[in-house]
Short mmCIF file of C-alpha atoms and ligand atoms in Angstrom, two decimals:
data_model
loop_
_atom_site.label_atom_id
_atom_site.label_comp_id
_atom_site.label_asym_id
_atom_site.label_seq_id
_atom_site.Cartn_x
_atom_site.Cartn_y
_atom_site.Cartn_z
CA MET A 1 -26.86 14.48 -35.58
CA THR A 2 -23.69 13.46 -34.36
CA GLU A 3 -23.36 9.51 -34.07
CA PRO A 4 -23.16 8.17 -29.95
CA PHE A 5 -19.54 8.21 -28.32
CA ILE A 6 -21.20 5.45 -26.18
CA HIS A 7 -23.96 2.98 -27.11
CA LEU A 8 -25.42 0.99 -25.00
CA ARG A 9 -28.50 -1.21 -26.09
CA ASN A 10 -30.23 -4.09 -23.76
CA VAL A 11 -26.46 -4.51 -21.64
CA ARG A 12 -26.99 -7.80 -19.59
CA LYS A 13 -24.31 -8.53 -16.94
CA VAL A 14 -23.94 -12.05 -14.66
CA TYR A 15 -21.09 -12.65 -12.29
CA ARG A 16 -20.66 -16.02 -12.57
CA LYS A 17 -18.45 -18.18 -9.50
CA GLY A 18 -18.76 -22.06 -9.82
CA HIS A 19 -22.00 -23.01 -10.63
CA GLU A 20 -23.86 -19.37 -8.97
CA GLU A 21 -25.01 -16.69 -11.16
CA PHE A 22 -25.38 -13.21 -10.73
CA LEU A 23 -27.81 -10.73 -12.67
CA ALA A 24 -25.81 -7.43 -11.82
CA ILE A 25 -26.98 -5.57 -14.75
CA SER A 26 -30.57 -6.88 -16.61
CA ASP A 27 -30.72 -3.83 -19.22
CA ALA A 28 -28.80 -0.74 -19.79
CA THR A 29 -30.03 1.44 -22.41
CA PHE A 30 -28.63 4.93 -23.07
CA ASP A 31 -26.28 7.11 -25.36
CA VAL A 32 -23.31 9.56 -24.15
CA MET A 33 -22.65 11.91 -26.68
CA PRO A 34 -18.98 13.22 -27.43
CA GLY A 35 -17.91 15.73 -24.75
CA GLU A 36 -20.82 14.87 -22.68
CA LEU A 37 -20.90 14.98 -18.74
CA VAL A 38 -23.79 12.10 -17.61
CA SER A 39 -24.78 11.39 -14.21
CA LEU A 40 -25.43 7.95 -13.32
CA VAL A 41 -27.02 7.32 -10.51
CA GLY A 42 -28.98 4.74 -8.45
CA PRO A 43 -29.61 2.77 -5.22
CA SER A 44 -26.66 1.38 -3.89
CA GLY A 45 -25.45 -2.42 -5.21
CA CYS A 46 -27.88 -1.53 -8.51
CA GLY A 47 -24.21 -2.28 -10.85
CA LYS A 48 -23.67 1.02 -11.72
CA SER A 49 -19.74 0.08 -11.00
CA THR A 50 -20.06 -3.00 -12.92
CA LEU A 51 -21.44 -0.42 -15.74
CA LEU A 52 -18.12 1.33 -15.58
CA LYS A 53 -16.06 -1.97 -15.74
CA ILE A 54 -17.80 -3.26 -18.73
CA LEU A 55 -16.94 0.42 -20.46
CA ALA A 56 -13.29 0.49 -19.35
CA GLY A 57 -13.30 -2.86 -21.03
CA LEU A 58 -12.65 -4.55 -17.68
CA HIS A 59 -15.40 -6.31 -17.77
CA GLY A 60 -17.67 -8.46 -20.58
CA HIS A 61 -21.35 -7.90 -20.79
CA ASP A 62 -23.36 -11.33 -21.17
CA GLY A 63 -26.04 -9.81 -23.67
CA GLY A 64 -27.20 -6.61 -25.93
CA GLU A 65 -24.96 -4.41 -27.36
CA VAL A 66 -21.65 -1.93 -26.21
CA ARG A 67 -20.48 0.33 -28.65
CA ILE A 68 -17.67 3.22 -27.64
CA GLY A 69 -15.99 5.43 -30.05
CA SER A 70 -17.64 6.80 -33.24
CA SER A 71 -16.20 7.08 -37.53
CA ALA A 72 -14.92 10.63 -36.02
CA HIS A 73 -14.33 9.62 -32.51
CA ALA A 74 -12.08 5.89 -33.24
CA PHE A 75 -11.66 4.21 -29.57
CA ASP A 76 -8.68 1.86 -28.19
CA PRO A 77 -9.71 1.14 -24.40
CA SER A 78 -6.14 0.89 -23.29
CA ARG A 79 -5.26 4.46 -24.35
CA ASP A 80 -8.23 6.20 -24.08
CA VAL A 81 -9.83 5.75 -20.86
CA GLY A 82 -9.01 7.28 -17.38
CA MET A 83 -10.75 6.33 -14.50
CA VAL A 84 -10.92 8.11 -10.77
CA PHE A 85 -12.51 6.45 -7.71
CA GLN A 86 -13.91 7.20 -4.77
CA ALA A 87 -10.47 6.29 -3.06
CA PRO A 88 -7.93 8.36 -4.50
CA LEU A 89 -5.51 5.35 -4.18
CA LEU A 90 -2.28 7.31 -4.93
CA LEU A 91 0.92 5.54 -4.42
CA LYS A 92 2.03 6.08 -1.26
CA TRP A 93 6.07 6.20 -2.23
CA ARG A 94 5.82 8.33 -4.97
CA ARG A 95 5.67 12.02 -5.44
CA ILE A 96 2.65 13.68 -6.78
CA LEU A 97 4.23 14.31 -10.06
CA ASP A 98 5.28 10.71 -10.32
CA ASN A 99 1.49 9.36 -9.46
CA VAL A 100 0.35 11.22 -12.21
CA LEU A 101 2.70 10.02 -14.45
CA LEU A 102 1.98 6.32 -13.98
CA PRO A 103 -0.48 5.72 -16.99
CA ALA A 104 1.97 6.96 -19.01
CA GLU A 105 4.85 4.73 -18.10
CA ILE A 106 2.83 2.16 -17.99
CA LEU A 107 1.46 2.81 -21.99
CA GLY A 108 5.16 3.34 -22.46
CA LEU A 109 4.46 7.01 -23.61
CA PRO A 110 7.16 9.79 -24.44
CA MET A 111 8.03 10.81 -20.68
CA ALA A 112 9.56 14.32 -21.36
CA ALA A 113 6.04 14.92 -23.17
CA ALA A 114 4.31 13.47 -20.64
CA ARG A 115 5.80 14.96 -17.90
CA GLU A 116 5.40 18.49 -19.63
CA ARG A 117 1.27 17.62 -19.60
CA ALA A 118 1.44 16.35 -16.28
CA ASN A 119 2.72 19.67 -14.64
CA GLY A 120 0.27 21.03 -17.03
CA LEU A 121 -2.81 18.72 -15.77
CA LEU A 122 -1.59 19.93 -12.38
CA ALA A 123 -1.96 23.36 -12.81
CA LEU A 124 -4.85 22.59 -14.30
CA VAL A 125 -6.78 20.92 -10.86
CA GLY A 126 -4.89 23.72 -8.85
CA LEU A 127 -1.70 21.23 -7.28
CA SER A 128 1.07 23.83 -8.93
CA GLY A 129 3.59 23.55 -6.62
CA PHE A 130 2.87 20.20 -5.00
CA GLU A 131 4.84 17.98 -7.51
CA ASP A 132 7.21 17.10 -5.14
CA LYS A 133 4.79 16.48 -2.03
CA TYR A 134 4.26 12.79 -0.91
CA PRO A 135 0.38 11.89 -0.81
CA TYR A 136 -0.15 11.97 2.74
CA GLU A 137 1.44 15.63 2.98
CA LEU A 138 -1.69 16.75 0.98
CA SER A 139 -5.16 16.41 2.21
CA GLY A 140 -8.26 14.42 1.00
CA GLY A 141 -9.72 16.95 -1.38
CA MET A 142 -6.30 17.60 -2.88
CA GLN A 143 -5.20 13.74 -3.49
CA GLN A 144 -8.42 13.57 -5.66
CA ARG A 145 -7.32 16.00 -7.08
CA ALA A 146 -3.83 14.82 -7.88
CA ALA A 147 -6.15 11.34 -8.82
CA ILE A 148 -8.02 13.77 -11.35
CA ALA A 149 -4.81 14.50 -13.14
CA ARG A 150 -3.87 10.92 -12.98
CA ALA A 151 -6.93 9.97 -14.92
CA LEU A 152 -6.16 12.92 -17.77
CA VAL A 153 -2.22 12.32 -18.20
CA HIS A 154 -2.27 10.01 -21.05
CA ASP A 155 -5.21 11.63 -22.75
CA PRO A 156 -8.11 9.82 -23.10
CA LYS A 157 -11.38 10.31 -24.70
CA LEU A 158 -13.46 8.86 -21.71
CA VAL A 159 -13.28 9.52 -18.46
CA LEU A 160 -15.55 6.99 -15.91
CA MET A 161 -15.44 8.56 -12.48
CA ASP A 162 -17.72 6.39 -9.74
CA GLU A 163 -18.46 8.49 -6.26
CA PRO A 164 -15.09 10.50 -6.90
CA PHE A 165 -16.16 13.01 -4.17
CA GLY A 166 -18.39 10.62 -2.13
CA ALA A 167 -15.44 10.68 0.91
CA LEU A 168 -15.36 14.54 0.79
CA ASP A 169 -16.71 16.81 3.67
CA ALA A 170 -19.98 18.61 2.35
CA LEU A 171 -17.82 21.86 1.68
CA THR A 172 -15.14 20.18 -0.02
CA ARG A 173 -17.38 18.46 -2.41
CA GLU A 174 -19.42 21.52 -3.42
CA LYS A 175 -15.85 23.09 -4.00
CA MET A 176 -15.03 20.14 -6.38
CA ASN A 177 -18.19 20.01 -8.48
CA LEU A 178 -17.41 23.54 -9.72
CA GLU A 179 -13.86 22.70 -9.94
CA LEU A 180 -14.92 19.08 -12.22
CA LEU A 181 -17.52 21.65 -14.31
CA ARG A 182 -14.31 23.37 -15.10
CA ILE A 183 -12.02 20.91 -16.01
CA TRP A 184 -14.29 19.06 -18.15
CA LYS A 185 -15.06 22.20 -19.98
CA GLU A 186 -10.92 23.05 -20.48
CA SER A 187 -10.44 19.85 -21.40
CA GLY A 188 -13.31 18.50 -23.83
CA LYS A 189 -13.66 14.82 -22.37
CA THR A 190 -16.58 12.93 -22.33
CA ILE A 191 -17.59 11.68 -18.86
CA VAL A 192 -19.52 9.13 -16.81
CA PHE A 193 -20.10 10.36 -13.22
CA VAL A 194 -21.28 7.40 -10.69
CA THR A 195 -22.63 9.13 -7.57
CA HIS A 196 -25.13 8.85 -4.67
CA GLY A 197 -25.19 12.75 -4.53
CA ILE A 198 -29.10 13.28 -6.45
CA SER A 199 -28.43 17.37 -6.23
CA GLU A 200 -24.66 16.14 -7.38
CA ALA A 201 -25.94 14.67 -10.56
CA VAL A 202 -28.78 17.44 -11.55
CA PHE A 203 -25.84 20.10 -11.07
CA LEU A 204 -22.85 18.55 -13.12
CA GLY A 205 -24.62 16.52 -15.96
CA THR A 206 -25.61 17.63 -19.29
CA ARG A 207 -27.72 14.48 -18.78
CA VAL A 208 -29.24 11.87 -15.86
CA VAL A 209 -29.27 8.34 -16.22
CA VAL A 210 -31.26 6.52 -13.25
CA LEU A 211 -30.99 3.01 -12.46
CA THR A 212 -33.33 0.74 -10.52
CA ALA A 213 -32.28 -1.34 -7.93
CA GLY A 214 -30.12 -4.19 -8.90
CA PRO A 215 -30.19 -5.96 -11.27
CA ALA A 216 -30.32 -2.71 -12.73
CA ARG A 217 -32.83 -1.43 -15.30
CA MET A 218 -33.44 2.05 -16.91
CA ALA A 219 -35.75 4.01 -14.83
CA ASP A 220 -35.00 7.38 -16.52
CA ASN A 221 -32.67 9.10 -18.74
CA PHE A 222 -33.06 13.19 -19.16
CA GLU A 223 -31.33 15.89 -20.21
CA ILE A 224 -30.52 18.26 -17.19
CA VAL A 225 -32.08 21.87 -19.14
CA LEU A 226 -29.39 24.14 -16.85
CA PRO A 227 -26.37 26.29 -18.72
CA TYR A 228 -23.51 26.24 -17.95
CA PRO A 229 -21.44 27.23 -16.23
CA ARG A 230 -23.07 26.44 -13.82
CA THR A 231 -23.22 28.38 -10.17
CA LEU A 232 -24.18 26.86 -7.12
CA GLU A 233 -27.06 29.61 -6.43
CA MET A 234 -28.78 27.80 -9.59
CA LYS A 235 -29.62 24.45 -6.62
CA THR A 236 -32.22 27.20 -5.38
CA GLN A 237 -33.96 27.60 -8.73
CA GLU A 238 -37.11 25.82 -8.96
CA ARG A 239 -36.19 23.75 -12.18
CA PHE A 240 -33.44 22.06 -10.18
CA GLY A 241 -35.70 20.97 -7.64
CA ASP A 242 -37.87 19.68 -10.54
CA TYR A 243 -34.93 17.74 -11.47
CA THR A 244 -34.14 16.24 -8.17
CA ARG A 245 -37.25 15.32 -7.13
CA ARG A 246 -37.98 13.59 -10.03
CA ILE A 247 -34.79 11.30 -9.06
CA TYR A 248 -35.66 11.33 -5.36
CA LYS A 249 -39.45 9.68 -7.22
CA LEU A 250 -37.84 7.29 -9.34
CA LEU A 251 -35.77 5.93 -6.26
CA GLY A 252 -38.76 5.17 -4.07
CA MET A 253 -37.59 7.99 -1.95
CA GLU A 254 -40.85 10.36 -2.13
CA MET B 1 17.17 23.49 10.98
CA ASP B 2 13.32 22.72 11.79
CA ARG B 3 14.84 18.74 11.51
CA LEU B 4 17.45 19.34 13.68
CA ASN B 5 15.52 21.27 16.74
CA GLU B 6 13.10 17.81 16.22
CA THR B 7 15.60 15.38 16.28
CA LEU B 8 18.08 16.66 18.42
CA PRO B 9 16.17 16.24 21.45
CA ARG B 10 14.88 12.97 21.12
CA TYR B 11 18.66 11.08 20.45
CA ALA B 12 19.84 13.14 23.46
CA LEU B 13 16.72 11.13 25.53
CA ALA B 14 17.71 7.83 23.76
CA VAL B 15 20.91 8.74 25.38
CA LEU B 16 19.72 9.99 28.53
CA SER B 17 17.95 7.16 29.03
CA HIS B 18 20.53 4.48 28.34
CA ILE B 19 23.18 6.35 30.77
CA ALA B 20 20.52 6.55 33.78
CA LEU B 21 19.74 2.53 33.49
CA VAL B 22 23.89 2.32 33.80
CA VAL B 23 23.73 5.06 37.11
CA VAL B 24 20.76 2.66 38.55
CA TRP B 25 22.71 -0.71 38.27
CA TYR B 26 25.97 1.48 39.85
CA LEU B 27 23.69 2.86 42.58
CA PHE B 28 21.84 -0.65 42.88
CA VAL B 29 25.13 -2.66 43.47
CA LYS B 30 27.23 0.07 45.70
CA LEU B 31 24.00 1.16 48.06
CA GLY B 32 22.83 -2.49 48.51
CA ASN B 33 25.95 -4.09 49.14
CA VAL B 34 25.33 -6.72 46.22
CA PRO B 35 28.29 -9.12 46.17
CA LYS B 36 30.07 -9.07 43.13
CA PHE B 37 29.76 -12.83 41.91
CA VAL B 38 25.49 -11.95 42.28
CA MET B 39 25.48 -8.82 40.50
CA PRO B 40 29.15 -6.75 39.35
CA SER B 41 28.99 -3.01 39.52
CA PRO B 42 29.38 -1.26 35.63
CA VAL B 43 32.86 -1.06 36.24
CA GLU B 44 33.73 -4.20 37.74
CA THR B 45 31.79 -5.28 34.05
CA LEU B 46 34.15 -3.22 32.09
CA ASP B 47 37.13 -4.54 33.89
CA ALA B 48 36.35 -7.90 32.52
CA LEU B 49 35.93 -6.22 29.24
CA LEU B 50 39.99 -5.47 29.77
CA SER B 51 40.98 -8.58 30.37
CA PRO B 52 43.00 -10.47 27.29
CA ASN B 53 41.34 -13.99 29.12
CA TYR B 54 38.27 -14.16 27.51
CA GLY B 55 39.41 -12.92 24.00
CA TRP B 56 36.79 -11.14 23.97
CA TRP B 57 37.63 -9.92 20.00
CA ALA B 58 37.15 -13.38 18.49
CA ASN B 59 34.02 -14.55 20.46
CA ILE B 60 32.74 -11.20 19.46
CA ALA B 61 33.16 -12.48 15.50
CA VAL B 62 32.55 -15.83 15.74
CA THR B 63 28.70 -14.49 17.25
CA ALA B 64 28.52 -11.53 15.03
CA THR B 65 29.26 -14.09 11.85
CA GLU B 66 26.52 -16.42 13.50
CA ILE B 67 23.81 -13.60 13.90
CA PHE B 68 24.33 -11.59 10.83
CA GLY B 69 25.24 -14.65 8.56
CA GLY B 70 21.90 -16.51 9.41
CA TYR B 71 20.03 -13.28 9.26
CA PHE B 72 20.73 -12.44 5.88
CA LEU B 73 20.59 -15.90 4.57
CA ALA B 74 16.80 -15.83 5.93
CA LEU B 75 16.31 -12.65 4.14
CA ALA B 76 17.62 -13.60 1.04
CA VAL B 77 15.69 -17.05 0.90
CA GLY B 78 12.41 -15.55 2.28
CA VAL B 79 12.20 -13.11 -0.13
CA ALA B 80 13.10 -14.42 -2.53
CA LEU B 81 10.35 -17.70 -1.64
CA ALA B 82 7.64 -15.19 -1.02
CA LEU B 83 8.81 -13.59 -4.43
CA ALA B 84 8.28 -17.39 -6.06
CA PHE B 85 5.04 -17.48 -4.58
CA THR B 86 3.26 -14.26 -6.45
CA TRP B 87 4.47 -15.31 -9.21
CA SER B 88 3.27 -18.96 -8.91
CA LYS B 89 -0.56 -19.84 -7.41
CA VAL B 90 0.43 -23.16 -7.52
CA LEU B 91 3.58 -23.21 -5.93
CA GLU B 92 1.87 -20.70 -3.24
CA THR B 93 -1.04 -23.49 -2.75
CA PHE B 94 1.34 -25.97 -2.44
CA PHE B 95 3.78 -24.95 0.12
CA MET B 96 2.49 -21.96 1.62
CA PRO B 97 0.23 -24.27 4.08
CA LEU B 98 3.52 -26.88 5.00
CA LEU B 99 5.38 -23.81 5.89
CA ILE B 100 3.08 -22.36 8.26
CA SER B 101 3.09 -26.01 9.45
CA LEU B 102 6.64 -25.71 9.77
CA ASN B 103 6.73 -22.19 11.20
CA MET B 104 4.92 -24.28 14.58
CA ILE B 105 7.83 -26.39 15.17
CA PRO B 106 9.71 -24.43 17.62
CA LYS B 107 13.03 -23.69 16.20
CA VAL B 108 15.15 -23.90 18.95
CA ALA B 109 14.31 -27.44 19.45
CA LEU B 110 15.99 -28.38 15.78
CA GLY B 111 18.88 -27.17 17.75
CA PRO B 112 20.18 -30.48 19.01
CA LEU B 113 19.40 -32.13 15.46
CA ILE B 114 21.25 -29.15 13.33
CA ILE B 115 24.34 -30.38 15.48
CA VAL B 116 24.02 -33.34 15.29
CA TRP B 117 24.10 -33.11 11.28
CA PHE B 118 26.80 -30.66 10.94
CA LYS B 119 28.78 -30.75 13.93
CA TYR B 120 29.06 -28.04 15.78
CA GLY B 121 30.49 -24.67 15.15
CA VAL B 122 29.42 -21.79 13.33
CA LEU B 123 27.44 -23.26 10.43
CA PRO B 124 25.16 -25.13 12.49
CA ASN B 125 24.77 -22.07 15.21
CA THR B 126 24.09 -19.97 12.22
CA LEU B 127 21.89 -22.27 10.21
CA ILE B 128 19.34 -22.29 13.66
CA ALA B 129 19.71 -18.26 13.55
CA PHE B 130 18.55 -18.93 9.98
CA SER B 131 15.60 -21.11 10.11
CA ILE B 132 13.96 -18.99 13.03
CA ALA B 133 14.69 -16.02 11.16
CA LEU B 134 13.34 -17.15 8.10
CA PHE B 135 9.46 -17.17 9.11
CA PRO B 136 8.41 -14.21 9.52
CA ILE B 137 10.15 -12.19 6.69
CA LEU B 138 8.63 -14.79 4.60
CA LEU B 139 5.36 -14.45 6.14
CA THR B 140 5.29 -10.52 5.75
CA THR B 141 7.00 -10.85 2.47
CA ALA B 142 3.91 -12.68 1.09
CA ARG B 143 1.73 -10.65 2.79
CA GLY B 144 2.83 -7.27 1.13
CA LEU B 145 3.32 -8.71 -2.25
CA ARG B 146 -0.46 -10.04 -1.81
CA GLU B 147 -1.93 -7.02 0.18
CA ILE B 148 -2.75 -4.65 -3.55
CA GLU B 149 -6.04 -2.50 -3.37
CA PRO B 150 -8.68 -4.33 -6.05
CA GLU B 151 -9.04 -0.74 -7.59
CA LEU B 152 -5.64 0.12 -8.07
CA LEU B 153 -5.67 -3.55 -9.67
CA ASP B 154 -8.43 -2.38 -11.70
CA LEU B 155 -6.92 0.42 -12.98
CA VAL B 156 -3.25 -0.87 -13.71
CA ARG B 157 -5.34 -4.07 -15.88
CA GLY B 158 -7.44 -1.04 -17.44
CA LEU B 159 -4.36 0.44 -19.04
CA ARG B 160 -2.92 -2.91 -20.36
CA GLY B 161 -0.67 -3.00 -17.98
CA SER B 162 1.77 -5.81 -18.29
CA ARG B 163 2.39 -8.21 -14.56
CA TRP B 164 5.63 -7.15 -14.68
CA GLN B 165 4.43 -3.24 -14.41
CA LEU B 166 2.28 -4.31 -11.58
CA PHE B 167 5.20 -6.14 -10.24
CA THR B 168 7.33 -3.67 -10.32
CA LYS B 169 5.41 -0.01 -10.07
CA ILE B 170 3.18 -1.42 -7.58
CA GLN B 171 3.24 -4.50 -5.57
CA LEU B 172 7.18 -4.00 -4.98
CA PRO B 173 7.38 -1.14 -3.61
CA GLY B 174 4.27 -1.77 -1.70
CA ALA B 175 5.10 -4.48 -0.53
CA LEU B 176 8.64 -2.93 1.50
CA PRO B 177 6.77 -1.48 4.65
CA TYR B 178 6.24 -5.21 5.21
CA ILE B 179 9.55 -6.71 4.14
CA PHE B 180 10.99 -4.42 7.27
CA SER B 181 8.30 -4.99 9.57
CA GLY B 182 9.14 -9.08 8.98
CA MET B 183 12.94 -8.04 8.99
CA LYS B 184 12.54 -5.88 12.40
CA VAL B 185 10.67 -9.46 13.82
CA ALA B 186 13.70 -11.33 12.35
CA ALA B 187 16.70 -8.96 13.80
CA ILE B 188 15.25 -10.07 17.82
CA LEU B 189 14.72 -13.84 16.67
CA ALA B 190 18.55 -14.04 14.68
CA VAL B 191 20.34 -13.11 17.90
CA ALA B 192 18.35 -15.15 20.27
CA GLY B 193 18.77 -18.43 17.43
CA ALA B 194 22.59 -17.58 17.41
CA ILE B 195 22.81 -17.49 21.06
CA VAL B 196 20.72 -20.85 21.88
CA GLY B 197 23.42 -22.50 18.77
CA GLU B 198 26.58 -21.72 21.33
CA PHE B 199 24.40 -22.96 24.20
CA LEU B 200 23.34 -26.45 23.09
CA GLY B 201 27.34 -26.89 21.58
CA SER B 202 29.79 -24.66 20.14
CA ASP B 203 33.65 -23.89 20.99
CA LYS B 204 33.56 -20.23 20.59
CA GLY B 205 31.42 -17.16 20.67
CA LEU B 206 29.63 -14.82 23.35
CA GLY B 207 27.16 -17.99 24.07
CA TYR B 208 29.83 -20.29 24.58
CA LEU B 209 32.01 -18.02 26.62
CA MET B 210 29.22 -17.19 28.98
CA LEU B 211 29.12 -21.28 29.72
CA GLN B 212 33.08 -21.30 30.42
CA VAL B 213 33.01 -18.81 32.78
CA GLN B 214 29.57 -19.79 34.45
CA VAL B 215 31.75 -22.65 35.78
CA THR B 216 33.85 -19.90 37.90
CA LEU B 217 31.18 -17.97 38.95
CA ASP B 218 32.66 -14.79 36.96
CA THR B 219 29.38 -13.01 36.42
CA PRO B 220 31.05 -9.70 35.43
CA ALA B 221 32.54 -11.73 32.53
CA MET B 222 28.93 -12.99 32.12
CA PHE B 223 26.99 -9.59 32.32
CA MET B 224 30.21 -8.38 29.56
CA ALA B 225 29.42 -10.68 27.36
CA VAL B 226 25.28 -10.35 27.16
CA ILE B 227 26.20 -6.48 26.94
CA LEU B 228 28.30 -7.63 23.82
CA ILE B 229 25.35 -10.03 22.19
CA THR B 230 23.04 -7.35 22.87
CA MET B 231 25.15 -4.73 21.10
CA ILE B 232 25.46 -7.02 18.16
CA GLY B 233 21.72 -6.78 18.01
CA VAL B 234 20.75 -3.44 18.43
CA ALA B 235 23.41 -3.01 15.10
CA LEU B 236 21.92 -4.89 13.15
CA TYR B 237 18.84 -3.29 14.11
CA GLY B 238 19.70 -0.01 13.95
CA MET B 239 21.27 -1.35 10.45
CA VAL B 240 17.72 -2.07 9.31
CA LEU B 241 16.00 0.83 10.73
CA ALA B 242 18.28 3.34 9.13
CA LEU B 243 17.63 1.31 5.78
CA GLU B 244 14.06 1.59 6.19
CA ARG B 245 14.41 5.51 6.55
CA LEU B 246 15.90 5.36 3.22
CA LEU B 247 13.87 3.45 1.36
CA VAL B 248 10.54 3.26 2.71
CA VAL B 249 8.21 6.95 2.90
CA LYS B 250 7.41 8.54 5.68
CA ASP B 251 3.56 7.12 5.57
CA ALA B 252 3.99 4.39 4.70
CA ARG B 253 5.87 2.56 7.41
CA LEU B 254 4.09 0.22 9.43
CA ASP B 255 5.73 0.51 12.95
N1 LIG C 1 -16.46 -9.35 -8.79
C1 LIG C 1 -17.90 -9.41 -8.59
N2 LIG C 1 -18.20 -10.66 -8.54
C2 LIG C 1 -19.79 -10.95 -7.82
N3 LIG C 1 -20.61 -10.33 -7.61
C3 LIG C 1 -20.36 -9.04 -8.06
C4 LIG C 1 -18.70 -8.22 -8.32
N4 LIG C 1 -18.73 -7.10 -8.30
C5 LIG C 1 -19.86 -7.03 -8.07
N5 LIG C 1 -20.93 -7.79 -7.83
C6 LIG C 1 -22.21 -7.72 -7.41
O1 LIG C 1 -22.99 -6.95 -8.54
C7 LIG C 1 -23.98 -6.44 -7.84
C8 LIG C 1 -23.60 -4.65 -7.91
O2 LIG C 1 -22.35 -4.39 -7.68
P1 LIG C 1 -21.63 -3.35 -8.32
O3 LIG C 1 -20.34 -2.41 -7.38
O4 LIG C 1 -22.20 -2.85 -9.47
O5 LIG C 1 -22.97 -2.03 -7.60
P2 LIG C 1 -22.90 -0.45 -7.45
O6 LIG C 1 -24.09 -0.19 -8.28
O7 LIG C 1 -21.42 0.15 -7.97
O8 LIG C 1 -22.89 -0.06 -5.98
P3 LIG C 1 -22.41 0.82 -4.78
O9 LIG C 1 -23.55 2.24 -5.20
O10 LIG C 1 -22.62 0.72 -3.24
O11 LIG C 1 -21.07 1.12 -5.28
C9 LIG C 1 -23.89 -6.26 -6.44
O12 LIG C 1 -24.67 -7.01 -5.91
C10 LIG C 1 -22.52 -6.88 -6.40
O13 LIG C 1 -22.33 -7.87 -4.74
MG1 LIG C 2 -19.91 1.28 -6.59
#
């Protein structure tokens, strides 16, 4: 049995503002294996983004245990996290290639090698030929691809995605799902993927973690036993429906 | 080639509208038999430019010095103060409310005081232009430096980026469109400030000249002075626009 890459036990998070305290996460407990793509779902405001910020080392936690990395996979939070948000957050004044290079610049990586890597990543996300464009010259979906390339440029071990396709139209979103699976397979990253899309969560994940309404507790955590490469056709399968119904029920939607 | 096709007719139309205005002006004066001391024709106005009595060049030099001097002083001080505020929270919370109050002073009303303090001449008029141009630059720059998406901040902080990296890679380039938007407003105000200064008290400049010739109802010279003041303003404004085109990506420009 391999060691988990992310190990969370009874994680609590309290936001403090002056004397006021606000419990954002009451008990998050789950493991993520190296190379897994875990979908994280839960009602709005339950603390998913907060949990990602804890994983990224941006916030501390107020109880429980957070362990990232293992003896086989050492983890340095500054270099080993890539982040993708709902908005692409590209810098308007930088060309796509220079946007992708931003993390490498900040980390002070050797730029010649980083540039080569960025070009390879742009090819991986299907943006070859757009290196010299400005963000406004790209569609929303293409901008999000660039944001994914940016999250990978410093070769992080962990990629945190917070509703990355939430702002895209349904068709683009399905396409991006397939692309993400391909990128994930080719890059071998561990991914934690927050989404409101229940079918998206099942379609992508090796595992789905379901949180309760805030302050988040564990509602469920189960493996998705569907083979990769996943195809859109699988969405019509009996088992796929079982998984989505299970989540809907947990979220009190049924 | 595409660019040329796009931009050429636009420039042509801009020139055309200016010519049209002069033609309308000419027709209005001619057909309406408007007396010269009420409104001179374009030809009579141009005639005034050819007369050596007015010392046009010297006056243009003085007024332009006041406008450009006050403007660039305001730009330097405004941007420097805004930068200082983003680096020191204490400085900002101490000075920003004060500056917002000071901004409420009608700067023109300071004119008589400034002239008492500095005598009349180029310096006080430059300072009046400066005081009126400073605030839009300072306030928009400060705002632009403050405006940064929280998730972008997370991204940089996640990579343990330094304060300096955040500033040079994100804050400053992000603030540039705001700085230019302030600079455009300030350009208009600086022209007004310098002329008001010359009206209040001075012994040279185009504003001063206007008061001189007003006494003799020399309207053509007054018209010519107004046109020249406007042209100085247009030159300043055009310079700012050109610089903006050079430095700010199309999509990021504010207006
Ligand atoms: N910096 C903060 N300070 C105080 N409270 C916060 C802070 N960030 C988030 N919260 C609160 O913590 C709770 C969880 O927020 P979080 O953003 O993690 O939810 P979420 O699950 O990501 O929601 P959504 O699905 O809408 O994005 C919310 O009630 C929110 O108001
Ligand atoms: Mg969120």
